[in-house]
Every structure is written in C-alpha cells, then in structure tokens.
C-alpha cells in the first residue's frame, strides 16, 4: 500500500482493482492476430496472420469531446466508450482500412473502479462492433487536473488495407453519386453548442420532451455514435467505391469535400433522407439558421460513400441488408462548393 501516494490523492489499489475488473471486457474483443495479454507494457499484433500481401497501415486517434459532460451529469458511463471507438474506426474506414486493434486512454480525478469498468465495457462493445481487438490502454488518476467526477477518454486505432485497395479518393469524378448512411443521432460532435442550447432553454436531461419521442433528452443525446465498419467493408468488397467521408465536426461542409479533387464540389438533395427529430429540436431551440445546421451537425447522415451511379442501388441494398437506412443523397459536380438543394 503506497500510503504517501494515497495522501496525494492517488489510490493505487483502486487502479489494480480496475484492471482486474476490465480483463473480461478486453478478452471479449480478441481476434486473429492478437499476441500477449492485458498488462504487458505494449500491445502486440501479428500482421502476418491476416494474409495481406501489401499491407498499408492506417491509424486514427480521437476523443468524444464535451459529450462527456452529458454522461457525467447523468452518471451513465457504459456507452461513452462506444463513441471513442466509433470516432476512430470510422475515420480509418474512410480509407478502406479494416480496424484491427484499439487502445484507450482514460484520465480521472478519482479512480472509481466501477466507473472505469463501465467505461471500458463500452470500449469493448465498440471494439466488438468494429471487429477490432482492445490490446491495451492507460488509466491515469490525476487529482488536481480533473476535479471530482470529471474524466476524459481518448482512443487510438490501427487498421490495415491492401495497398491496391486503398481508398485515396483519386478516382472520385463528377457524376459519382453520394450514398448516405443514416446516423444514430448527434454522434460525438457539436456538443458544446448542444449543451449551450440545453442550458439556455432550461432543459432537463432526465425529462421526456414529446418532440424527441419517448426517451429522455439525456438518453437521446447519449445515443452512441454508429459504427459502420462491417457493412461498409462489405460495400467496398462488392462495389467500385471511389471515396468515403465520415461526417463529424463541421458537418457536410467540412467533411464531404475532403474526398474531392480541386475543381469538384457536391450537390445534396435535402429530403432524400430523414433528418432526425433531435436536429429539428436543436435548430428550433438554438435558433440556428437551417443552412448553418449542415455546417455543424451530421443532420442524420453519419457516413457518405461516393461511387459510380451504376453501383448505387447495389450499395444501398447491401447496407439495407445490415439493417441500415441508406439512400442516394446527392452527387459529385464539376463546380466547387457544397450545395444543399
């Protein structure tokens, strides 16, 4: 027992208990290629086990932003880990890569083993959804840096893709159609504004607002970010995918143009997908200009795939086979800019 360290606010025994609690969650994410066990100084993965002739590694790292504040206010921590995984794996997926492993970093003011287990259980859930292994992580108790119940979580993932199948957007051309895949909600972007709208209007997170359905406002806002890995990899395998955009911070305006070449733009037809009630709610009570919403939120579309028009129906059918709501929402043009019709 490190008494001096405990007097400084760090409970080593709580850390050890946390590790014991999360081992079963880590084990549930095992997949081909994983080497070693939780507790080693480094996570190991045997790339040769994947049978990839010319492997290109694609990495991504991200957090969940101030969505954490909602989780802390509601004292619900079992889904925020899914968001951390989703924000990373959906990014590497945009290059056509299959996520193979993930690591998390959790920093807390007070190391509560039960809370840590809840957070990591969400991370493990996200990893299982994405088909990647949780090979390591770090839990840091940092009194003085994080107050009370505050904490932060970030993640890192590595994916692999055959060099010949890397999606680098060089094939995107005017006339390509954009297939949009529905989001599950706000995902993990724009929450500083979301929280301001909640505060300015005196909304209560544990209250049901009819405009949002039967769940409480907090439950709606904490809906985990959708993970698109398995279904989109299937589309890539069966269709001629030219580009993929993960709709995160900056909405349509910032993210879809990232797959375009100079001189290209996009034209999106509003009404070709469902704008979820939560976005109508935020627009109304935040008094946000409708067009501006597309530059902040995902507006009900979490991922966009650019491909030739002749492949669009097949792509939609594949996605619907996974239970996704998908539709053609627009096309690539030869005029720069983002047009919402």
Short mmCIF file of C-alpha atoms in Angstrom, two decimals:
data_model
loop_
_atom_site.label_atom_id
_atom_site.label_comp_id
_atom_site.label_asym_id
_atom_site.label_seq_id
_atom_site.Cartn_x
_atom_site.Cartn_y
_atom_site.Cartn_z
CA UNK A 1 0.00 0.00 0.00
CA UNK A 2 1.59 3.30 -1.11
CA UNK A 3 0.35 5.49 1.76
CA UNK A 4 2.20 8.63 0.69
CA UNK A 5 0.76 8.43 -2.83
CA UNK A 6 -2.74 7.92 -1.40
CA UNK A 7 -2.31 11.03 0.73
CA UNK A 8 -1.55 12.90 -2.50
CA UNK A 9 -4.87 11.72 -3.92
CA UNK A 10 -3.84 8.65 -5.94
CA UNK A 11 -5.26 5.26 -4.92
CA UNK A 12 -3.08 2.52 -6.41
CA UNK A 13 -5.30 -0.23 -5.03
CA UNK A 14 -8.28 1.22 -6.94
CA UNK A 15 -6.17 1.13 -10.07
CA UNK A 16 -5.31 -2.52 -9.55
CA UNK A 17 -8.97 -3.36 -8.95
CA UNK A 18 -9.92 -1.50 -12.12
CA UNK A 19 -7.51 -3.65 -14.14
CA UNK A 20 -8.99 -6.81 -12.62
CA UNK A 21 -12.49 -5.66 -13.49
CA UNK A 22 -11.78 -4.82 -17.14
CA UNK A 23 -9.90 -8.01 -18.06
CA UNK A 24 -13.06 -9.88 -19.07
CA UNK A 25 -14.15 -6.98 -21.29
CA UNK A 26 -10.76 -6.86 -23.00
CA UNK A 27 -10.81 -10.63 -23.54
CA UNK A 28 -14.19 -10.36 -25.29
CA UNK A 29 -12.58 -8.39 -28.14
CA UNK A 30 -9.92 -10.97 -29.08
CA UNK A 31 -9.41 -11.60 -32.80
CA UNK A 32 -6.92 -13.21 -35.17
CA UNK A 33 -3.51 -11.58 -34.88
CA UNK A 34 -3.61 -10.55 -31.22
CA UNK A 35 -0.50 -11.51 -29.23
CA UNK A 36 0.13 -11.34 -25.50
CA UNK A 37 -2.21 -10.48 -22.66
CA UNK A 38 -3.54 -7.37 -20.99
CA UNK A 39 -0.95 -5.97 -18.58
CA UNK A 40 2.09 -6.12 -20.86
CA UNK A 41 3.95 -2.87 -21.48
CA UNK A 42 2.89 -2.87 -25.13
CA UNK A 43 0.01 -4.28 -27.13
CA UNK A 44 1.14 -6.71 -29.81
CA UNK A 45 -0.42 -7.75 -33.12
CA UNK A 46 0.91 -10.24 -35.66
CA UNK A 47 0.17 -8.65 -39.03
CA UNK A 48 1.36 -11.74 -40.91
CA UNK A 49 -1.70 -13.65 -39.64
CA UNK A 50 -4.01 -11.52 -41.81
CA UNK A 51 -2.78 -12.74 -45.17
CA UNK A 52 -2.45 -9.24 -46.62
CA UNK A 53 0.12 -9.21 -49.43
CA UNK A 54 0.97 -5.49 -49.42
CA UNK A 55 -0.36 -4.12 -46.15
CA UNK A 56 -0.84 -0.40 -45.64
CA UNK A 57 -1.45 0.62 -42.03
CA UNK A 58 -3.97 3.40 -41.46
CA UNK A 59 -4.13 4.96 -37.99
CA UNK A 60 -6.54 7.31 -36.26
CA UNK A 61 -6.97 8.93 -32.86
CA UNK A 62 -9.83 10.92 -31.35
CA UNK A 63 -11.91 11.63 -28.27
CA UNK A 64 -15.59 12.31 -27.65
CA UNK A 65 -15.42 15.99 -26.72
CA UNK A 66 -17.87 17.55 -24.31
CA UNK A 67 -20.43 14.78 -24.82
CA UNK A 68 -18.65 13.52 -21.71
CA UNK A 69 -20.33 16.30 -19.74
CA UNK A 70 -23.73 14.76 -20.54
CA UNK A 71 -22.54 11.32 -19.42
CA UNK A 72 -21.15 12.77 -16.18
CA UNK A 73 -24.33 14.75 -15.46
CA UNK A 74 -26.44 11.63 -15.99
CA UNK A 75 -23.94 9.39 -14.19
CA UNK A 76 -24.10 6.97 -17.10
CA UNK A 77 -20.76 5.75 -18.41
CA UNK A 78 -21.40 2.48 -20.28
CA UNK A 79 -21.86 3.94 -23.76
CA UNK A 80 -19.28 6.73 -23.99
CA UNK A 81 -16.60 4.14 -24.79
CA UNK A 82 -18.53 3.14 -27.90
CA UNK A 83 -18.27 6.76 -29.04
CA UNK A 84 -14.50 6.75 -28.51
CA UNK A 85 -14.11 3.64 -30.65
CA UNK A 86 -16.52 4.87 -33.33
CA UNK A 87 -14.77 8.20 -33.81
CA UNK A 88 -11.51 6.39 -34.53
CA UNK A 89 -12.58 3.32 -36.51
CA UNK A 90 -14.95 5.22 -38.79
CA UNK A 91 -12.06 7.51 -39.72
CA UNK A 92 -9.69 4.73 -40.79
CA UNK A 93 -12.59 3.04 -42.56
CA UNK A 94 -12.80 6.10 -44.80
CA UNK A 95 -9.51 4.97 -46.38
CA UNK A 96 -10.86 1.47 -46.88
CA UNK A 97 -8.98 0.04 -43.89
CA UNK A 98 -10.26 -2.69 -41.59
CA UNK A 99 -9.58 -1.68 -37.95
CA UNK A 100 -7.50 -4.42 -36.31
CA UNK A 101 -6.72 -3.07 -32.85
CA UNK A 102 -7.61 -0.25 -30.47
CA UNK A 103 -6.12 1.35 -27.35
CA UNK A 104 -7.83 3.69 -24.92
CA UNK A 105 -6.67 6.40 -22.52
CA UNK A 106 -8.83 7.34 -19.53
CA UNK A 107 -7.86 10.16 -17.17
CA UNK A 108 -9.85 10.73 -13.98
CA UNK A 109 -9.84 12.93 -10.92
CA UNK A 110 -10.79 9.97 -8.73
CA UNK A 111 -10.17 6.36 -9.79
CA UNK A 112 -13.51 4.64 -9.24
CA UNK A 113 -13.08 1.00 -10.37
CA UNK A 114 -16.83 0.60 -11.01
CA UNK A 115 -16.88 3.66 -13.26
CA UNK A 116 -13.71 2.56 -15.06
CA UNK A 117 -15.27 -0.84 -15.70
CA UNK A 118 -18.41 0.79 -17.12
CA UNK A 119 -16.33 2.99 -19.44
CA UNK A 120 -14.17 0.10 -20.65
CA UNK A 121 -17.21 -2.14 -21.12
CA UNK A 122 -18.39 0.45 -23.66
CA UNK A 123 -14.99 0.48 -25.33
CA UNK A 124 -15.11 -3.32 -25.59
CA UNK A 125 -18.65 -3.14 -27.01
CA UNK A 126 -17.44 -0.72 -29.69
CA UNK A 127 -14.47 -2.93 -30.50
CA UNK A 128 -16.70 -5.97 -30.92
CA UNK A 129 -18.96 -3.99 -33.26
CA UNK A 130 -15.92 -2.93 -35.30
CA UNK A 131 -14.25 -6.36 -35.21
CA UNK A 132 -11.05 -4.97 -33.70
CA UNK A 133 -9.18 -6.05 -30.59
CA UNK A 134 -8.68 -3.94 -27.48
CA UNK A 135 -4.96 -4.61 -26.97
CA UNK A 136 -4.09 -2.09 -24.26
CA UNK A 137 -4.70 1.26 -22.69
CA UNK A 138 -3.97 3.54 -19.78
CA UNK A 139 -5.99 4.67 -16.79
CA UNK A 140 -4.49 7.74 -15.12
CA UNK A 141 -5.69 9.10 -11.78
CA UNK A 142 -4.88 12.81 -11.88
CA UNK A 143 -6.20 14.73 -8.85
CA UNK A 144 -5.75 18.45 -9.30
CA UNK A 145 -6.03 18.08 -13.07
CA UNK A 146 -9.56 16.67 -13.07
CA UNK A 147 -11.99 17.75 -10.38
CA UNK A 148 -14.49 15.50 -8.63
CA UNK A 149 -16.24 13.14 -11.04
CA UNK A 150 -14.67 14.63 -14.18
CA UNK A 151 -12.77 12.42 -16.58
CA UNK A 152 -11.68 12.27 -20.19
CA UNK A 153 -11.34 9.44 -22.67
CA UNK A 154 -9.45 9.22 -25.94
CA UNK A 155 -8.60 6.36 -28.24
CA UNK A 156 -6.23 5.19 -30.94
CA UNK A 157 -6.82 2.62 -33.64
CA UNK A 158 -4.80 0.99 -36.38
CA UNK A 159 -6.33 -0.53 -39.50
CA UNK A 160 -4.95 -2.40 -42.48
CA UNK A 161 -5.79 -2.39 -46.17
CA UNK A 162 -4.24 -3.95 -49.25
CA UNK A 163 -2.21 -1.25 -50.99
CA UNK A 164 -4.09 -1.85 -54.24
CA UNK A 165 -7.44 -1.32 -52.49
CA UNK A 166 -6.54 1.83 -50.56
CA UNK A 167 -9.26 4.46 -50.98
CA UNK A 168 -7.34 7.69 -51.59
CA UNK A 169 -10.16 9.48 -53.46
CA UNK A 170 -8.10 9.72 -56.66
CA UNK A 171 -10.97 8.03 -58.55
CA UNK A 172 -13.71 10.45 -57.44
CA UNK A 173 -15.24 12.03 -60.55
CA UNK A 174 -18.04 14.42 -61.43
CA UNK A 175 -21.20 12.37 -61.82
CA UNK A 176 -20.40 9.98 -58.97
CA UNK A 177 -23.38 9.59 -56.68
CA UNK A 178 -23.31 10.00 -52.91
CA UNK A 179 -24.87 7.22 -50.87
CA UNK A 180 -25.63 8.42 -47.35
CA UNK A 181 -25.90 6.08 -44.37
CA UNK A 182 -28.12 7.20 -41.51
CA UNK A 183 -26.59 8.35 -38.25
CA UNK A 184 -27.90 7.22 -34.87
CA UNK A 185 -28.18 10.80 -33.62
CA UNK A 186 -25.84 13.69 -32.86
CA UNK A 187 -22.92 11.23 -32.58
CA UNK A 188 -19.95 12.97 -30.86
CA UNK A 189 -19.67 16.41 -32.43
CA UNK A 190 -21.22 19.78 -31.73
CA UNK A 191 -21.82 19.14 -28.03
CA UNK A 192 -20.51 22.49 -26.83
CA UNK A 193 -23.37 24.03 -28.78
CA UNK A 194 -25.80 21.29 -27.74
CA UNK A 195 -25.02 21.90 -24.08
CA UNK A 196 -25.45 25.65 -24.54
CA UNK A 197 -28.89 25.10 -26.09
CA UNK A 198 -29.86 22.82 -23.21
CA UNK A 199 -28.66 25.37 -20.65
CA UNK A 200 -30.12 28.45 -22.35
CA UNK A 201 -33.56 26.85 -22.52
CA UNK A 202 -33.50 25.32 -19.06
CA UNK A 203 -34.00 21.82 -20.42
CA UNK A 204 -33.61 18.87 -18.04
CA UNK A 205 -31.66 15.82 -19.16
CA UNK A 206 -33.92 13.40 -17.25
CA UNK A 207 -37.13 14.79 -18.76
CA UNK A 208 -39.05 13.50 -21.79
CA UNK A 209 -39.78 16.10 -24.47
CA UNK A 210 -42.53 14.95 -26.89
CA UNK A 211 -40.67 16.36 -29.91
CA UNK A 212 -37.96 13.77 -29.30
CA UNK A 213 -40.15 10.74 -28.71
CA UNK A 214 -40.41 8.61 -25.58
CA UNK A 215 -36.81 8.73 -24.34
CA UNK A 216 -35.43 11.42 -22.05
CA UNK A 217 -33.39 14.25 -23.53
CA UNK A 218 -30.26 12.85 -21.91
CA UNK A 219 -30.84 9.40 -23.38
CA UNK A 220 -31.32 10.89 -26.84
CA UNK A 221 -28.12 12.91 -26.58
CA UNK A 222 -26.10 9.96 -25.24
CA UNK A 223 -27.13 7.67 -28.13
CA UNK A 224 -23.79 6.10 -29.14
CA UNK A 225 -22.10 7.03 -32.39
CA UNK A 226 -22.89 4.49 -35.11
CA UNK A 227 -20.03 2.17 -36.09
CA UNK A 228 -20.09 1.47 -39.83
CA UNK A 229 -17.14 -0.89 -40.24
CA UNK A 230 -18.57 -4.28 -41.21
CA UNK A 231 -21.30 -3.01 -43.50
CA UNK A 232 -19.08 -0.52 -45.35
CA UNK A 233 -16.27 -3.06 -45.79
CA UNK A 234 -18.86 -5.27 -47.49
CA UNK A 235 -19.81 -2.42 -49.83
CA UNK A 236 -16.13 -1.87 -50.62
CA UNK A 237 -15.71 -5.58 -51.40
CA UNK A 238 -18.65 -5.65 -53.82
CA UNK A 239 -18.76 -2.16 -55.35
CA UNK A 240 -16.38 0.30 -57.02
CA UNK A 241 -16.07 2.73 -54.12
CA UNK A 242 -14.29 5.96 -55.06
CA UNK A 243 -14.40 7.86 -51.77
CA UNK A 244 -15.77 7.70 -48.22
CA UNK A 245 -16.49 10.58 -45.86
CA UNK A 246 -17.10 10.24 -42.12
CA UNK A 247 -19.45 13.12 -41.18
CA UNK A 248 -18.00 14.52 -37.96
CA UNK A 249 -17.33 18.07 -36.73
CA UNK A 250 -18.08 20.58 -39.47
CA UNK A 251 -20.93 18.54 -40.89
CA UNK A 252 -21.44 18.30 -44.63
CA UNK A 253 -19.49 21.44 -45.49
CA UNK A 254 -16.21 20.40 -43.92
CA UNK A 255 -16.20 16.63 -44.37
CA UNK A 256 -17.60 15.65 -47.77
CA UNK A 257 -15.22 17.98 -49.67
CA UNK A 258 -12.29 16.12 -48.09
CA UNK A 259 -12.81 13.33 -50.64
CA UNK A 260 -12.86 15.70 -53.64
CA UNK A 261 -10.18 16.87 -56.05
CA UNK A 262 -9.60 20.51 -56.98
CA UNK A 263 -12.45 21.90 -59.06
CA UNK A 264 -15.01 19.41 -57.74
CA UNK A 265 -18.00 20.06 -55.50
CA UNK A 266 -21.09 18.32 -54.23
CA UNK A 267 -24.82 18.80 -54.63
CA UNK A 268 -27.03 17.31 -51.94
CA UNK A 269 -30.81 16.97 -52.13
CA UNK A 270 -32.48 17.58 -48.80
CA UNK A 271 -35.47 15.30 -48.35
CA UNK A 272 -33.67 12.26 -49.74
CA UNK A 273 -33.10 11.06 -46.17
CA UNK A 274 -34.69 11.56 -42.76
CA UNK A 275 -33.45 14.48 -40.68
CA UNK A 276 -33.78 13.11 -37.17
CA UNK A 277 -36.05 14.89 -34.65
CA UNK A 278 -33.08 15.79 -32.43
CA UNK A 279 -31.74 18.09 -35.16
CA UNK A 280 -35.13 19.80 -35.61
CA UNK A 281 -35.17 20.25 -31.83
CA UNK A 282 -31.69 21.79 -31.71
CA UNK A 283 -32.38 24.04 -34.70
CA UNK A 284 -35.62 25.32 -33.20
CA UNK A 285 -34.48 25.98 -29.64
CA UNK A 286 -30.98 27.07 -30.61
CA UNK A 287 -32.46 29.47 -33.17
CA UNK A 288 -29.91 28.26 -35.69
CA UNK A 289 -30.24 29.09 -39.39
CA UNK A 290 -31.26 25.93 -41.25
CA UNK A 291 -28.35 26.04 -43.69
CA UNK A 292 -25.90 26.53 -40.83
CA UNK A 293 -27.05 23.25 -39.29
CA UNK A 294 -25.34 21.39 -42.15
CA UNK A 295 -22.06 23.08 -41.23
CA UNK A 296 -22.26 21.94 -37.59
CA UNK A 297 -24.08 18.60 -37.30
CA UNK A 298 -24.38 15.37 -39.30
CA UNK A 299 -28.11 16.06 -39.81
CA UNK A 300 -28.95 12.35 -39.84
CA UNK A 301 -26.16 11.15 -42.16
CA UNK A 302 -23.14 9.61 -40.47
CA UNK A 303 -21.18 8.40 -43.48
CA UNK A 304 -21.19 9.13 -47.21
CA UNK A 305 -19.90 6.82 -49.95
CA UNK A 306 -19.04 8.17 -53.42
CA UNK A 307 -19.28 5.64 -56.24
CA UNK A 308 -20.44 5.33 -59.86
CA UNK A 309 -24.18 5.68 -60.40
CA UNK A 310 -24.46 2.11 -61.69
CA UNK A 311 -23.25 0.79 -58.32
CA UNK A 312 -25.58 2.89 -56.16
CA UNK A 313 -28.54 0.51 -55.98
CA UNK A 314 -26.28 -2.42 -55.10
CA UNK A 315 -24.56 -0.43 -52.35
CA UNK A 316 -27.90 0.62 -50.85
CA UNK A 317 -29.15 -2.98 -50.94
CA UNK A 318 -26.02 -4.25 -49.15
CA UNK A 319 -26.39 -1.61 -46.44
CA UNK A 320 -30.10 -2.30 -46.01
CA UNK A 321 -29.21 -5.97 -45.60
CA UNK A 322 -27.32 -4.93 -42.46
CA UNK A 323 -30.36 -3.07 -41.21
CA UNK A 324 -29.02 0.36 -42.17
CA UNK A 325 -31.11 3.16 -43.62
CA UNK A 326 -29.30 4.27 -46.76
CA UNK A 327 -30.17 6.29 -49.85
CA UNK A 328 -28.70 8.34 -52.67
CA UNK A 329 -28.48 11.85 -51.22
CA UNK A 330 -26.60 13.72 -53.94
CA UNK A 331 -23.77 13.67 -56.42
CA UNK A 332 -20.29 14.99 -57.19
CA UNK A 333 -20.22 18.00 -59.55
CA UNK A 334 -17.57 19.85 -61.52
CA UNK A 335 -18.28 23.07 -59.61
CA UNK A 336 -16.52 23.75 -56.30
CA UNK A 337 -18.64 24.22 -53.22
CA UNK A 338 -21.35 22.44 -51.24
CA UNK A 339 -24.90 23.00 -52.48
CA UNK A 340 -27.87 21.83 -50.41
CA UNK A 341 -30.98 21.80 -52.59
#
